[in-house]
DNA sequence: TTTAATCATCGTAATATTGCGATATATTAT
DNA sequence: ATAATATATCGCAATATTACGATGATTAAA
């Protein structure tokens, strides 16, 4: 036990959960917010900005990259990260459609 | 080590991450989708629906309750769960504002 | 070529999550 | 009163996440 039973759920449910998981850490939120604000690609000023060890930051970046929401390109000795606009749009759309279908007025609990 | 260093981040960043965490499991997505679809309060038909053990489902419900996104009220021998529309709106607003600020056209990576 | 700087990855420890059986509690039915 | 039903919680095992130091690989600077 201990592992998530992904086979019990639909592809969409697993995808949605995976997206949420990518955002489920304040460091990763901070990284994304920084990228949004600067709009420009940034190397690892992140380490200074976040106050976490370089290895830890690298791990968070890896997760975001794995989720597809950011991309990095080698720029000399450093690496330039930025938001992947296509994937960002997908996230936006999926979260939007997930949240839109609830009409608060109709929600009358028992 | 191992624990998230919440003190390094802003309240908003921690909140956003906590919200995402609540959604970061397919079972919890499934529970929420079911509640959205039925619109009506439901007891634990969830156990049948999800295919997870009763104890496990109860734990997921607890997490969603802790996050505030659902609420349960005792209905005889069973418990009636439903979405908390206020918190749902908060989630919606926060995720919306998080995702809206990226202009894909401006995102030109290095 | 040596040195410094920038990252990624490995190994490891601490902690958190997931899942379930067993048990406890409360309510309803008999 | 007893049995059945519905849930929550406890305790535990398996796995995942978080964090960091150390190390390796790559590039820029001296």
GROMACS .gro file of C-alpha atoms (C1' of nucleotides) in nm:
model
  280
    1UNK     CA    1   0.000   0.000   0.000
    2UNK     CA    2   0.090   0.364   0.010
    3UNK     CA    3   0.090   0.423  -0.361
    4UNK     CA    4  -0.197   0.603  -0.528
    5UNK     CA    5  -0.430   0.362  -0.707
    6UNK     CA    6  -0.440   0.546  -1.036
    7UNK     CA    7  -0.608   0.255  -1.212
    8UNK     CA    8  -0.929   0.322  -1.023
    9UNK     CA    9  -0.972   0.664  -1.182
   10UNK     CA   10  -1.021   0.812  -1.523
   11UNK     CA   11  -0.736   0.956  -1.724
   12UNK     CA   12  -0.886   1.301  -1.674
   13UNK     CA   13  -0.905   1.263  -1.300
   14UNK     CA   14  -0.546   1.148  -1.281
   15UNK     CA   15  -0.436   1.434  -1.506
   16UNK     CA   16  -0.620   1.691  -1.302
   17UNK     CA   17  -0.468   1.554  -0.984
   18UNK     CA   18  -0.121   1.557  -1.138
   19UNK     CA   19  -0.162   1.920  -1.239
   20UNK     CA   20  -0.273   2.012  -0.890
   21UNK     CA   21   0.019   1.820  -0.747
   22UNK     CA   22   0.262   2.025  -0.951
   23UNK     CA   23   0.122   2.335  -0.780
   24UNK     CA   24   0.101   2.177  -0.438
   25UNK     CA   25   0.413   2.332  -0.291
   26UNK     CA   26   0.473   2.695  -0.196
   27UNK     CA   27   0.819   2.692  -0.351
   28UNK     CA   28   0.673   2.592  -0.686
   29UNK     CA   29   0.402   2.856  -0.656
   30UNK     CA   30   0.675   3.110  -0.580
   31UNK     CA   31   0.878   2.999  -0.881
   32UNK     CA   32   0.580   3.033  -1.112
   33UNK     CA   33   0.482   3.371  -0.970
   34UNK     CA   34   0.835   3.493  -1.020
   35UNK     CA   35   0.830   3.377  -1.380
   36UNK     CA   36   0.493   3.544  -1.434
   37UNK     CA   37   0.615   3.872  -1.289
   38UNK     CA   38   0.945   3.886  -1.471
   39UNK     CA   39   0.793   3.756  -1.791
   40UNK     CA   40   1.153   3.710  -1.897
   41UNK     CA   41   1.350   3.395  -1.864
   42UNK     CA   42   1.547   3.368  -1.546
   43UNK     CA   43   1.820   3.138  -1.433
   44UNK     CA   44   1.855   3.042  -1.081
   45UNK     CA   45   1.816   3.363  -0.910
   46UNK     CA   46   1.560   3.127  -0.767
   47UNK     CA   47   1.805   2.998  -0.515
   48UNK     CA   48   1.856   3.346  -0.370
   49UNK     CA   49   1.491   3.433  -0.404
   50UNK     CA   50   1.359   3.124  -0.233
   51UNK     CA   51   1.607   3.064   0.044
   52UNK     CA   52   1.623   2.693  -0.025
   53UNK     CA   53   1.934   2.496  -0.108
   54UNK     CA   54   2.038   2.476  -0.470
   55UNK     CA   55   1.968   2.103  -0.487
   56UNK     CA   56   1.618   2.155  -0.351
   57UNK     CA   57   1.538   2.431  -0.595
   58UNK     CA   58   1.666   2.220  -0.880
   59UNK     CA   59   1.436   1.941  -0.772
   60UNK     CA   60   1.133   2.170  -0.770
   61UNK     CA   61   1.226   2.302  -1.113
   62UNK     CA   62   1.252   1.945  -1.233
   63UNK     CA   63   0.901   1.869  -1.115
   64UNK     CA   64   0.760   2.173  -1.286
   65UNK     CA   65   0.946   2.079  -1.602
   66UNK     CA   66   0.816   1.725  -1.577
   67UNK     CA   67   0.464   1.858  -1.545
   68UNK     CA   68   0.539   2.056  -1.861
   69UNK     CA   69   0.442   2.389  -1.713
   70UNK     CA   70   0.790   2.537  -1.747
   71UNK     CA   71   1.074   2.478  -1.986
   72UNK     CA   72   1.444   2.537  -1.955
   73UNK     CA   73   1.705   2.604  -2.214
   74UNK     CA   74   2.077   2.605  -2.162
   75UNK     CA   75   2.223   2.952  -2.180
   76UNK     CA   76   2.594   2.927  -2.141
   77UNK     CA   77   2.681   2.807  -1.796
   78UNK     CA   78   2.337   2.872  -1.665
   79UNK     CA   79   1.986   2.758  -1.753
   80UNK     CA   80   1.704   2.982  -1.857
   81UNK     CA   81   1.358   2.889  -1.742
   82UNK     CA   82   1.025   3.018  -1.856
   83UNK     CA   83   0.662   2.927  -1.856
   84UNK     CA   84   0.542   2.702  -2.134
   85UNK     CA   85   0.250   2.906  -2.265
   86UNK     CA   86   0.075   2.611  -2.430
   87UNK     CA   87   0.072   2.400  -2.117
   88UNK     CA   88  -0.015   2.703  -1.909
   89UNK     CA   89  -0.323   2.751  -2.123
   90UNK     CA   90  -0.417   2.389  -2.074
   91UNK     CA   91  -0.390   2.424  -1.699
   92UNK     CA   92  -0.594   2.739  -1.710
   93UNK     CA   93  -0.865   2.574  -1.919
   94UNK     CA   94  -0.882   2.262  -1.709
   95UNK     CA   95  -0.900   2.442  -1.377
   96UNK     CA   96  -1.152   2.684  -1.521
   97UNK     CA   97  -1.382   2.411  -1.642
   98UNK     CA   98  -1.340   2.225  -1.317
   99UNK     CA   99  -1.449   2.520  -1.109
  100UNK     CA  100  -1.711   2.675  -1.331
  101UNK     CA  101  -1.980   2.409  -1.299
  102UNK     CA  102  -2.087   2.487  -0.949
  103UNK     CA  103  -2.377   2.717  -0.900
  104UNK     CA  104  -2.351   2.835  -0.540
  105UNK     CA  105  -2.721   2.909  -0.534
  106UNK     CA  106  -2.808   2.550  -0.609
  107UNK     CA  107  -2.577   2.417  -0.346
  108UNK     CA  108  -2.807   2.360  -0.060
  109UNK     CA  109  -2.664   2.116   0.186
  110UNK     CA  110  -2.894   1.867   0.353
  111UNK     CA  111   1.445   1.768   0.700
  112UNK     CA  112   1.159   1.652   0.486
  113UNK     CA  113   0.900   1.896   0.607
  114UNK     CA  114   0.794   2.186   0.389
  115UNK     CA  115   0.955   2.512   0.499
  116UNK     CA  116   0.640   2.720   0.505
  117UNK     CA  117   0.812   3.006   0.686
  118UNK     CA  118   1.008   3.089   0.372
  119UNK     CA  119   0.695   3.175   0.178
  120UNK     CA  120   0.414   3.425   0.192
  121UNK     CA  121   0.079   3.341   0.340
  122UNK     CA  122  -0.073   3.356  -0.008
  123UNK     CA  123   0.180   3.116  -0.151
  124UNK     CA  124   0.121   2.869   0.129
  125UNK     CA  125  -0.254   2.903   0.088
  126UNK     CA  126  -0.241   2.850  -0.284
  127UNK     CA  127  -0.022   2.543  -0.235
  128UNK     CA  128  -0.258   2.408   0.030
  129UNK     CA  129  -0.554   2.449  -0.204
  130UNK     CA  130  -0.370   2.268  -0.480
  131UNK     CA  131  -0.275   1.995  -0.237
  132UNK     CA  132  -0.637   1.934  -0.153
  133UNK     CA  133  -0.697   1.865  -0.523
  134UNK     CA  134  -0.380   1.666  -0.571
  135UNK     CA  135  -0.533   1.321  -0.560
  136UNK     CA  136  -0.758   1.155  -0.818
  137UNK     CA  137  -0.990   1.022  -0.549
  138UNK     CA  138  -1.051   1.371  -0.421
  139UNK     CA  139  -1.109   1.500  -0.774
  140UNK     CA  140  -1.355   1.216  -0.826
  141UNK     CA  141  -1.535   1.301  -0.503
  142UNK     CA  142  -1.568   1.664  -0.601
  143UNK     CA  143  -1.683   1.581  -0.953
  144UNK     CA  144  -1.944   1.351  -0.812
  145UNK     CA  145  -2.068   1.624  -0.581
  146UNK     CA  146  -2.077   1.871  -0.869
  147UNK     CA  147  -2.272   1.634  -1.088
  148UNK     CA  148  -2.526   1.526  -0.828
  149UNK     CA  149  -2.555   1.875  -0.688
  150UNK     CA  150  -2.737   1.706  -0.405
  151UNK     CA  151  -2.582   1.593  -0.083
  152UNK     CA  152  -2.463   1.238  -0.086
  153UNK     CA  153  -2.347   1.005   0.185
  154UNK     CA  154  -2.092   0.750   0.121
  155UNK     CA  155  -2.203   0.608  -0.197
  156UNK     CA  156  -1.848   0.725  -0.243
  157UNK     CA  157  -1.713   0.396  -0.118
  158UNK     CA  158  -1.896   0.206  -0.392
  159UNK     CA  159  -1.822   0.471  -0.651
  160UNK     CA  160  -1.451   0.492  -0.587
  161UNK     CA  161  -1.355   0.135  -0.520
  162UNK     CA  162  -1.142   0.229  -0.223
  163UNK     CA  163  -1.181   0.099   0.129
  164UNK     CA  164  -1.420   0.281   0.358
  165UNK     CA  165  -1.138   0.399   0.583
  166UNK     CA  166  -0.950   0.543   0.288
  167UNK     CA  167  -1.250   0.727   0.152
  168UNK     CA  168  -1.321   0.866   0.495
  169UNK     CA  169  -0.967   0.999   0.509
  170UNK     CA  170  -0.999   1.175   0.174
  171UNK     CA  171  -1.329   1.327   0.282
  172UNK     CA  172  -1.158   1.447   0.597
  173UNK     CA  173  -0.889   1.623   0.397
  174UNK     CA  174  -1.143   1.795   0.175
  175UNK     CA  175  -1.334   1.897   0.483
  176UNK     CA  176  -1.017   2.027   0.644
  177UNK     CA  177  -0.947   2.231   0.334
  178UNK     CA  178  -1.299   2.368   0.374
  179UNK     CA  179  -1.406   2.282   0.023
  180UNK     CA  180  -1.674   2.038   0.135
  181UNK     CA  181  -1.887   2.018   0.441
  182UNK     CA  182  -2.067   1.730   0.603
  183UNK     CA  183  -2.372   1.722   0.820
  184UNK     CA  184  -2.499   1.428   1.015
  185UNK     CA  185  -2.814   1.286   0.867
  186UNK     CA  186  -2.931   1.008   1.089
  187UNK     CA  187  -2.687   0.722   1.078
  188UNK     CA  188  -2.511   0.858   0.774
  189UNK     CA  189  -2.335   1.179   0.682
  190UNK     CA  190  -2.435   1.411   0.405
  191UNK     CA  191  -2.157   1.584   0.218
  192UNK     CA  192  -2.173   1.876  -0.015
  193UNK     CA  193  -1.956   2.143  -0.164
  194UNK     CA  194  -1.910   2.456   0.042
  195UNK     CA  195  -2.005   2.719  -0.214
  196UNK     CA  196  -1.820   3.002  -0.040
  197UNK     CA  197  -1.491   2.820  -0.028
  198UNK     CA  198  -1.547   2.689  -0.377
  199UNK     CA  199  -1.577   3.047  -0.497
  200UNK     CA  200  -1.255   3.136  -0.320
  201UNK     CA  201  -1.074   2.850  -0.489
  202UNK     CA  202  -1.217   2.952  -0.823
  203UNK     CA  203  -1.109   3.313  -0.774
  204UNK     CA  204  -0.762   3.226  -0.657
  205UNK     CA  205  -0.690   2.982  -0.935
  206UNK     CA  206  -0.837   3.224  -1.187
  207UNK     CA  207  -0.620   3.511  -1.079
  208UNK     CA  208  -0.319   3.284  -1.065
  209UNK     CA  209  -0.362   3.171  -1.421
  210UNK     CA  210  -0.489   3.484  -1.586
  211UNK     CA  211  -0.171   3.692  -1.571
  212UNK     CA  212   0.022   3.513  -1.838
  213UNK     CA  213   0.012   3.645  -2.186
  214UNK     CA  214   0.127   3.358  -2.405
  215UNK     CA  215   0.235   3.601  -2.675
  216UNK     CA  216   0.479   3.770  -2.442
  217UNK     CA  217   0.628   3.445  -2.328
  218UNK     CA  218   0.934   3.419  -2.542
  219UNK     CA  219   1.185   3.186  -2.390
  220UNK     CA  220   1.554   3.271  -2.420
  221DT     C1'  221   4.514   2.483  -1.817
  222DT     C1'  222   4.354   2.593  -1.378
  223DT     C1'  223   3.972   2.815  -1.127
  224DA     C1'  224   3.528   2.963  -1.048
  225DA     C1'  225   3.046   2.943  -1.137
  226DT     C1'  226   2.606   2.717  -1.267
  227DC     C1'  227   2.331   2.325  -1.258
  228DA     C1'  228   2.169   1.843  -1.231
  229DT     C1'  229   2.183   1.425  -1.002
  230DC     C1'  230   2.288   1.085  -0.629
  231DG     C1'  231   2.243   0.932  -0.173
  232DT     C1'  232   2.026   0.979   0.246
  233DA     C1'  233   1.741   1.138   0.639
  234DA     C1'  234   1.311   1.330   0.796
  235DT     C1'  235   0.851   1.370   0.723
  236DA     C1'  236   0.404   1.321   0.475
  237DT     C1'  237   0.072   1.067   0.215
  238DT     C1'  238  -0.187   0.669   0.083
  239DG     C1'  239  -0.428   0.266   0.191
  240DC     C1'  240  -0.639  -0.074   0.471
  241DG     C1'  241  -0.789  -0.377   0.855
  242DA     C1'  242  -0.955  -0.344   1.306
  243DT     C1'  243  -1.201  -0.107   1.628
  244DA     C1'  244  -1.504   0.246   1.841
  245DT     C1'  245  -1.926   0.522   1.820
  246DA     C1'  246  -2.371   0.644   1.697
  247DT     C1'  247  -2.803   0.561   1.477
  248DT     C1'  248  -3.168   0.274   1.291
  249DA     C1'  249  -3.415  -0.160   1.251
  250DT     C1'  250  -3.578  -0.597   1.462
  251DA     C1'  251  -3.206  -0.530   2.417
  252DT     C1'  252  -2.975  -0.692   2.006
  253DA     C1'  253  -2.836  -0.674   1.551
  254DA     C1'  254  -2.734  -0.423   1.148
  255DT     C1'  255  -2.571  -0.008   0.925
  256DA     C1'  256  -2.290   0.407   0.860
  257DT     C1'  257  -1.876   0.656   0.974
  258DA     C1'  258  -1.471   0.809   1.197
  259DT     C1'  259  -1.045   0.708   1.395
  260DC     C1'  260  -0.635   0.427   1.531
  261DG     C1'  261  -0.236   0.176   1.412
  262DC     C1'  262   0.050   0.013   1.085
  263DA     C1'  263   0.297  -0.076   0.636
  264DA     C1'  264   0.426   0.088   0.184
  265DT     C1'  265   0.543   0.458  -0.076
  266DA     C1'  266   0.616   0.952  -0.192
  267DT     C1'  267   0.782   1.407  -0.095
  268DT     C1'  268   1.092   1.744   0.085
  269DA     C1'  269   1.537   1.894   0.188
  270DC     C1'  270   2.027   1.906   0.174
  271DG     C1'  271   2.525   1.794   0.133
  272DA     C1'  272   2.832   1.591  -0.182
  273DT     C1'  273   2.965   1.496  -0.630
  274DG     C1'  274   2.985   1.532  -1.128
  275DA     C1'  275   2.935   1.769  -1.562
  276DT     C1'  276   2.952   2.181  -1.827
  277DT     C1'  277   3.077   2.641  -1.940
  278DA     C1'  278   3.304   3.096  -1.856
  279DA     C1'  279   3.687   3.346  -1.673
  280DA     C1'  280   4.183   3.389  -1.525
   0.00000   0.00000   0.00000
